[in-house]
GROMACS .gro file of C-alpha atoms in nm:
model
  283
    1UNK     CA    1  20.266   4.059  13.896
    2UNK     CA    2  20.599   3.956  13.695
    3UNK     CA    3  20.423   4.041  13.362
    4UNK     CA    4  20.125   4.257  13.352
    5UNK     CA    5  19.950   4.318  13.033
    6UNK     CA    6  19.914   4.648  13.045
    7UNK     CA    7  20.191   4.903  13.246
    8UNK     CA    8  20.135   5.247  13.239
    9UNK     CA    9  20.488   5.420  13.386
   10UNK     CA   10  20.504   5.788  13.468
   11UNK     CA   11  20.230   5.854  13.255
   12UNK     CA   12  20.221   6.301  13.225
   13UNK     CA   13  19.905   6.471  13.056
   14UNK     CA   14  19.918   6.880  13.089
   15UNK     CA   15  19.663   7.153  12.982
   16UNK     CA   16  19.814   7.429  12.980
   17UNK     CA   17  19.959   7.532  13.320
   18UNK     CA   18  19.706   7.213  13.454
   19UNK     CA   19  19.839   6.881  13.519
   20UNK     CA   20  19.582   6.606  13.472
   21UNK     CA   21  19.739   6.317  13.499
   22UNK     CA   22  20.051   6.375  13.676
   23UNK     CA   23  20.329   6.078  13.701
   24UNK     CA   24  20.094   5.809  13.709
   25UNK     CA   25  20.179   5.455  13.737
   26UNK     CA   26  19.983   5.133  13.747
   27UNK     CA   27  19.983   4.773  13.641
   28UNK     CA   28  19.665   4.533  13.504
   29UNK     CA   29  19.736   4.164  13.507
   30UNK     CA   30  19.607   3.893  13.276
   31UNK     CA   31  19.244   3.829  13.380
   32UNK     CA   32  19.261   4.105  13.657
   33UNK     CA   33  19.018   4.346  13.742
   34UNK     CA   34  19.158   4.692  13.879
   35UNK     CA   35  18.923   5.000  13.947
   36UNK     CA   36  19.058   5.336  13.897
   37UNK     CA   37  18.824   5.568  14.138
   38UNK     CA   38  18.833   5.891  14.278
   39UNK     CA   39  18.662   6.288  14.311
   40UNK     CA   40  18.515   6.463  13.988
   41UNK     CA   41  18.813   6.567  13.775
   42UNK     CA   42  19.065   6.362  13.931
   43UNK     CA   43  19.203   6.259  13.592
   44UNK     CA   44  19.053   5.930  13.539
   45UNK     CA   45  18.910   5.971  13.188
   46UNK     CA   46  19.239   6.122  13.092
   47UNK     CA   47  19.396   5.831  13.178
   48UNK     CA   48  19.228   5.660  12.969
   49UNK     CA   49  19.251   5.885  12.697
   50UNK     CA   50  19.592   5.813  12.707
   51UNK     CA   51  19.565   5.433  12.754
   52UNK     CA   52  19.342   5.417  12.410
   53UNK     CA   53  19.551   5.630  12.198
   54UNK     CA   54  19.296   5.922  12.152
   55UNK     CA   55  19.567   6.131  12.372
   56UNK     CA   56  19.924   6.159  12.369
   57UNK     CA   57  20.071   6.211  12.674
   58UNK     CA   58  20.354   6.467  12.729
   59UNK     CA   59  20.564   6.207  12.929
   60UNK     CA   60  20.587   5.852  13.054
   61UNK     CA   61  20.497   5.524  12.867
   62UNK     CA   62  20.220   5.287  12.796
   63UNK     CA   63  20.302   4.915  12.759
   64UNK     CA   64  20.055   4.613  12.632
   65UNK     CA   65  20.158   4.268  12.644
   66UNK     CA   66  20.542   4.365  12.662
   67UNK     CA   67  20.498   4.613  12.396
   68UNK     CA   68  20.509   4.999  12.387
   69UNK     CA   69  20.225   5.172  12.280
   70UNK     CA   70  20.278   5.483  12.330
   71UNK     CA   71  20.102   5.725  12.151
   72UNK     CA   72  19.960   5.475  11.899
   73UNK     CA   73  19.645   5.577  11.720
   74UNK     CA   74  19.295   5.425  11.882
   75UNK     CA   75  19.255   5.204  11.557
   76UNK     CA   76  19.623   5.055  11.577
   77UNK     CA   77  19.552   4.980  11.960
   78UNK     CA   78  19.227   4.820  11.881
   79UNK     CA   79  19.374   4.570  11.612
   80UNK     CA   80  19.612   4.505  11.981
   81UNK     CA   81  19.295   4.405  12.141
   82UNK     CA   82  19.229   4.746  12.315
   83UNK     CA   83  18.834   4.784  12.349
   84UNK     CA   84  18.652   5.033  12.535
   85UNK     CA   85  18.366   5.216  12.640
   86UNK     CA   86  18.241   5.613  12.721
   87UNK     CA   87  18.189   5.811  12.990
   88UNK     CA   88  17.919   5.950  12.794
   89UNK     CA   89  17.799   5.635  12.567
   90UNK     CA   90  17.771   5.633  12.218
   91UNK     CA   91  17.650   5.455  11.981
   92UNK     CA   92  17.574   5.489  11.607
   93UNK     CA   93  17.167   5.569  11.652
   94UNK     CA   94  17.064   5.477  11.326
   95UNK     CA   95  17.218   5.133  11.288
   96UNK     CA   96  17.053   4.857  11.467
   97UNK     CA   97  17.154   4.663  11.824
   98UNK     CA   98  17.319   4.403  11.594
   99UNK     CA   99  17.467   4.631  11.331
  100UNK     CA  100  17.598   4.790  11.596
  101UNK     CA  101  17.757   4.538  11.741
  102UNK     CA  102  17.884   4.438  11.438
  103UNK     CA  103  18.059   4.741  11.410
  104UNK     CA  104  18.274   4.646  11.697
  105UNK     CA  105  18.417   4.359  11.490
  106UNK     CA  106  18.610   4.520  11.189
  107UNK     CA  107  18.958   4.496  11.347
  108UNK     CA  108  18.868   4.086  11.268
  109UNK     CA  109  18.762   4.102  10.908
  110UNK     CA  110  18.977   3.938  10.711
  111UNK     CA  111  18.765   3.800  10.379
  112UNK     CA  112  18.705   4.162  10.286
  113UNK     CA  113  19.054   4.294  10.357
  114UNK     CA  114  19.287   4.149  10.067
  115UNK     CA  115  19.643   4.197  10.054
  116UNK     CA  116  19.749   4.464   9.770
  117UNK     CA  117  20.007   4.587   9.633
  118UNK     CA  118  20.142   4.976   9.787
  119UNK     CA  119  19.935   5.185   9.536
  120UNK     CA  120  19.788   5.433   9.773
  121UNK     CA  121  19.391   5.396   9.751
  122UNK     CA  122  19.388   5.072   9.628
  123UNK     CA  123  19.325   4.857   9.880
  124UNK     CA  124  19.015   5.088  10.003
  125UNK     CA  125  18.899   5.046   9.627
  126UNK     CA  126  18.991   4.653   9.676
  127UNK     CA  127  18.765   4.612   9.998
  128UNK     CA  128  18.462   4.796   9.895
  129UNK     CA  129  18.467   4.614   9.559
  130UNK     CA  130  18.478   4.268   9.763
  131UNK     CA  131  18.153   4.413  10.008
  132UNK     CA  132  17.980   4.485   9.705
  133UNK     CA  133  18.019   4.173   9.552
  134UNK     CA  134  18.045   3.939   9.883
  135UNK     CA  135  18.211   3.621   9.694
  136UNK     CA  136  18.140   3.336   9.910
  137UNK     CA  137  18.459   3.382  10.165
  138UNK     CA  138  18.313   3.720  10.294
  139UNK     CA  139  17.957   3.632  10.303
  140UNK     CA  140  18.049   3.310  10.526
  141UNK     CA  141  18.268   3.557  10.687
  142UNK     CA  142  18.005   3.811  10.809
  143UNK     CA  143  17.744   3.484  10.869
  144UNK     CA  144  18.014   3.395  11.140
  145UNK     CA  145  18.008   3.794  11.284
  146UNK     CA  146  17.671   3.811  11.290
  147UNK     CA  147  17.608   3.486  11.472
  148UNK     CA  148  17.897   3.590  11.705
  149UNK     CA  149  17.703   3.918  11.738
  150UNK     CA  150  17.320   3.750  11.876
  151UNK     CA  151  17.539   3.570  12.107
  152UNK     CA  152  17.723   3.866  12.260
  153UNK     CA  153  17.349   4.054  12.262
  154UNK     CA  154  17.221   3.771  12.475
  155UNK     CA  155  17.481   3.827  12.701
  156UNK     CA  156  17.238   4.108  12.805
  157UNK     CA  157  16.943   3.877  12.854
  158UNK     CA  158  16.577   4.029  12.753
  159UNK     CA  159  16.724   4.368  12.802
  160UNK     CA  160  16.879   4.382  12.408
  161UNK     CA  161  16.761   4.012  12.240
  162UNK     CA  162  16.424   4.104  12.201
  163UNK     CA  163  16.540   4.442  12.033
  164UNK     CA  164  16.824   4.265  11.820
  165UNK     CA  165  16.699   4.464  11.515
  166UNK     CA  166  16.568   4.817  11.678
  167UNK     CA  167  16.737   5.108  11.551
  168UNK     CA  168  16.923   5.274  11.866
  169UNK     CA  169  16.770   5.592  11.902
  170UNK     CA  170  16.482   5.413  12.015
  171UNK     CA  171  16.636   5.233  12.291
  172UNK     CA  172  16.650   5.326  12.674
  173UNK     CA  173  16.958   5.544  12.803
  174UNK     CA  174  17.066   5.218  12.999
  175UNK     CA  175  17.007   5.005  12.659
  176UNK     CA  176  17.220   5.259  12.468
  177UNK     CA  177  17.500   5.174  12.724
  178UNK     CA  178  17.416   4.829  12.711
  179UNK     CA  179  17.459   4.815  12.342
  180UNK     CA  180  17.797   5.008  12.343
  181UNK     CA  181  17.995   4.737  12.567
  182UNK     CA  182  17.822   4.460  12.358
  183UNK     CA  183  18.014   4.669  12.086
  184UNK     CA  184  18.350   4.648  12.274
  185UNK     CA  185  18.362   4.271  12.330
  186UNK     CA  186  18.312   4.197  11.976
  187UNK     CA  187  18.659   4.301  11.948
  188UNK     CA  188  18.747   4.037  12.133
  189UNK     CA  189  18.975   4.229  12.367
  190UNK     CA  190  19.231   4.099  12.521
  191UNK     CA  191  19.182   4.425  12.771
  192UNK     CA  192  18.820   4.609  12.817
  193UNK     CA  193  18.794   4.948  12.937
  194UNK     CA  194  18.482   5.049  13.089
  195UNK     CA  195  18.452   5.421  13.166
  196UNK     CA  196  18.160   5.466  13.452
  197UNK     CA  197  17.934   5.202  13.275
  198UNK     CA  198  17.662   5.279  13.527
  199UNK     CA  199  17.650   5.625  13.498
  200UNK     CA  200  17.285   5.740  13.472
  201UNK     CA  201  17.171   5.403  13.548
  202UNK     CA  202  16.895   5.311  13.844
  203UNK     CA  203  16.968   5.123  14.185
  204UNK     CA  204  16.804   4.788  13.933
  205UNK     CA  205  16.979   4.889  13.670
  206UNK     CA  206  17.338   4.900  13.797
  207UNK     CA  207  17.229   4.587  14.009
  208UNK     CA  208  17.224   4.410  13.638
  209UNK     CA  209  17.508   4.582  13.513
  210UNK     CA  210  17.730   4.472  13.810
  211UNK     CA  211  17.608   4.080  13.693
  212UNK     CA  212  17.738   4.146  13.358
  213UNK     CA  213  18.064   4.270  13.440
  214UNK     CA  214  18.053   4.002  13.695
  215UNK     CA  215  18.048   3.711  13.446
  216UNK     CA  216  18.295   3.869  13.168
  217UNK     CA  217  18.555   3.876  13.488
  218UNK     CA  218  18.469   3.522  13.534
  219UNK     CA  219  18.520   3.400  13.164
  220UNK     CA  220  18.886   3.540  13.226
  221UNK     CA  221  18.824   3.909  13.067
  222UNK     CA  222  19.060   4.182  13.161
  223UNK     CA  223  18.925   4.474  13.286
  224UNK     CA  224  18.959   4.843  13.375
  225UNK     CA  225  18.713   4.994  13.506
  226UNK     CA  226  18.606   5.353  13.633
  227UNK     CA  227  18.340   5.381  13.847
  228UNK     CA  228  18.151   5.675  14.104
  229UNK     CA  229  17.911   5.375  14.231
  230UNK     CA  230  18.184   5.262  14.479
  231UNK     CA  231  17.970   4.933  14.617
  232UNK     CA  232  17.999   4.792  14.298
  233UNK     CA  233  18.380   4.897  14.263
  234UNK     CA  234  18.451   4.714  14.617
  235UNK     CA  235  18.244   4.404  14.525
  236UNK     CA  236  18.336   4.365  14.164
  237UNK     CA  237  18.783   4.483  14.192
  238UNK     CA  238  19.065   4.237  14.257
  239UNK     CA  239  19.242   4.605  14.328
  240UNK     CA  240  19.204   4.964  14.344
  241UNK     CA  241  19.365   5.250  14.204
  242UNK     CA  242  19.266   5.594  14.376
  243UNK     CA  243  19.352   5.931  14.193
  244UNK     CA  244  19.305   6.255  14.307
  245UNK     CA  245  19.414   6.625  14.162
  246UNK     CA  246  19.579   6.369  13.871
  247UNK     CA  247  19.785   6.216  14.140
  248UNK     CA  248  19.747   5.800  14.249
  249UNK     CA  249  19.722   5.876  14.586
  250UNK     CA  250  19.649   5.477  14.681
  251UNK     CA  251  19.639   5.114  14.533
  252UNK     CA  252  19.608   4.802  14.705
  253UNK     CA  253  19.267   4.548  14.795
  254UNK     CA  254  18.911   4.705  14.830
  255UNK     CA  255  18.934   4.680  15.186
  256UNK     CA  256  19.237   4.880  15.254
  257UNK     CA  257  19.190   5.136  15.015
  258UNK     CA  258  18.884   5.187  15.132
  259UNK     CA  259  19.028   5.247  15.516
  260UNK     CA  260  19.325   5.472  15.377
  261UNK     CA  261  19.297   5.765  15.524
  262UNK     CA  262  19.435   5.967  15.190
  263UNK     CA  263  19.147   5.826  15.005
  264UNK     CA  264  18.895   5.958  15.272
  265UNK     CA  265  19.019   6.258  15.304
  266UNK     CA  266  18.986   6.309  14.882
  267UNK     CA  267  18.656   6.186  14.916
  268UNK     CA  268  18.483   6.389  15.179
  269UNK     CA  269  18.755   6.680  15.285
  270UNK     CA  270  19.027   6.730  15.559
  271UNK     CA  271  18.772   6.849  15.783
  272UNK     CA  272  18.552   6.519  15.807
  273UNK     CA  273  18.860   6.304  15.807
  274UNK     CA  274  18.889   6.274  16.156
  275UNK     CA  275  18.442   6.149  16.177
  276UNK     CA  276  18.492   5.926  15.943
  277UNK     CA  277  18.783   5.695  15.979
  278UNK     CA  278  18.545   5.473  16.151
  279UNK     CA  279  18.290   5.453  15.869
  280UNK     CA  280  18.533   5.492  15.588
  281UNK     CA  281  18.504   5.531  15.245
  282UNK     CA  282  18.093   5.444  15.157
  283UNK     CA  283  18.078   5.097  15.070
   0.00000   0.00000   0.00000
């Protein structure tokens, strides 16, 4: 990988005398997927936390596209093309599915967003005049969003068209989650983070999930992903990134991580190590 889009070198995140993420360092390709597994507080979230500027770590670097990002606020990262999802979703429950979505775009508005002069204030006074009034340039403008919007939504089949204009609050957990990485790819990102998009979801309902994630990997998106469900991680990953105690204790293919006998032993204990280098990590 001569030039990854994003590199993450040394990457250090302590709490107090606890290190979560502790000299970390991986590599995502252009159109690559990479997993990041491992146990219950291994420091995965962190990681991202990091990644999407709403952490700053306490030492290493973060690089995108050749640039260093380090410590950059979440908004600057998503005008980058940074995009990503919860552990725990959220979404804004009394907007709609599409309004929703729509939310996902702003880094992209442009009609609504004129260029001023340095006067603090004024340009926030400058683009809610211009939404108030919506001359023709930002009402063609937000025609274009919303129309990009539906087609994202049907991305998600009859799960989210037919309830285009439901408020969320009254959608399904799953929906919910459904509706919050519609949100991301409205961004457009060049790189989507997905933090345990399956979580809470049924054996049907991650089935569908792993089709969706599925297709955006074959339209050339750039993914990282962090997933318990580790079927889905070995049938979806080009490679896998194992943490453990905020350690990466093992990257490579599905298959050989999966065999490593570091990433069985964080998995299922010292003790069963030995009973289960035949089975391996579950499938």
């Amino acid at each position: 990988m001569s030039s990854p889009l994003l590199e993450v070198r040394g990457l250090v995140r302590r709490f107090g005398g606890l290190t979560a993420v502790n000299a970390v360092d991986l590599q995502v390709g252009e159109g690559e997927l990479l997993s990041v597994i491992g146990p219950n507080g291994a420091g995965k979230t962190t990681l991202f936390n990091l990644v999407t500027g709403l952490d700053k770590p306490d030492a290493g670097q973060v690089r995108f596209d050749g640039h260093d990002i380090t410590g950059l606020p979440a908004q600057q990262l998503a005008q980058r093309g940074l995009a990503r999802t919860f552990q725990h979703g959220r979404v804004f429950a009394n907007l709609s599915v599409l309004d929703n979505v729509l939310v996902g775009a702003h880094t992209r508005l442009r009609a609504v967003k004129p260029r001023v002069g340095g006067v603090p204030g004024l340009g926030a006074l400058a683009e809610l005049a211009l939404a108030l009034v919506q001359p023709g340039a930002v009402r063609r403008e937000e025609e274009a969003l919303r129309d990009e919007a539906r087609e994202i939504i049907a991305l998600f089949g009859e799960r989210l068209t037919p309830r285009t204009d439901h408020p969320a609050y009254s959608l399904s957990y799953a929906n919910r989650r459904r509706v919050e990485i519609a949100r991301a790819l409205a961004l457009r990102p060049r790189l989507l983070l997905l933090d345990e998009p399956t979580a809470g979801m049924n054996e049907s309902e991650t089935a569908e999930m792993l089709e969706i994630i599925r297709g955006l990997k074959a339209r050339g998106q750039t993914i990282l992903l962090i997933e318990h469900k580790l079927d889905l991680v070995m049938q979806l990953s080009d490679r896998v990134a194992v943490l453990d105690d905020g350690r990466k204790i093992a990257e490579g293919l599905p298959d050989a991580v999966r065999n490593d006998p570091a990433v069985i032993e964080a998995y299922l204990g010292h003790r069963q190590v030995g009973a289960a280098q035949e089975e391996a990590v579950p499938a």
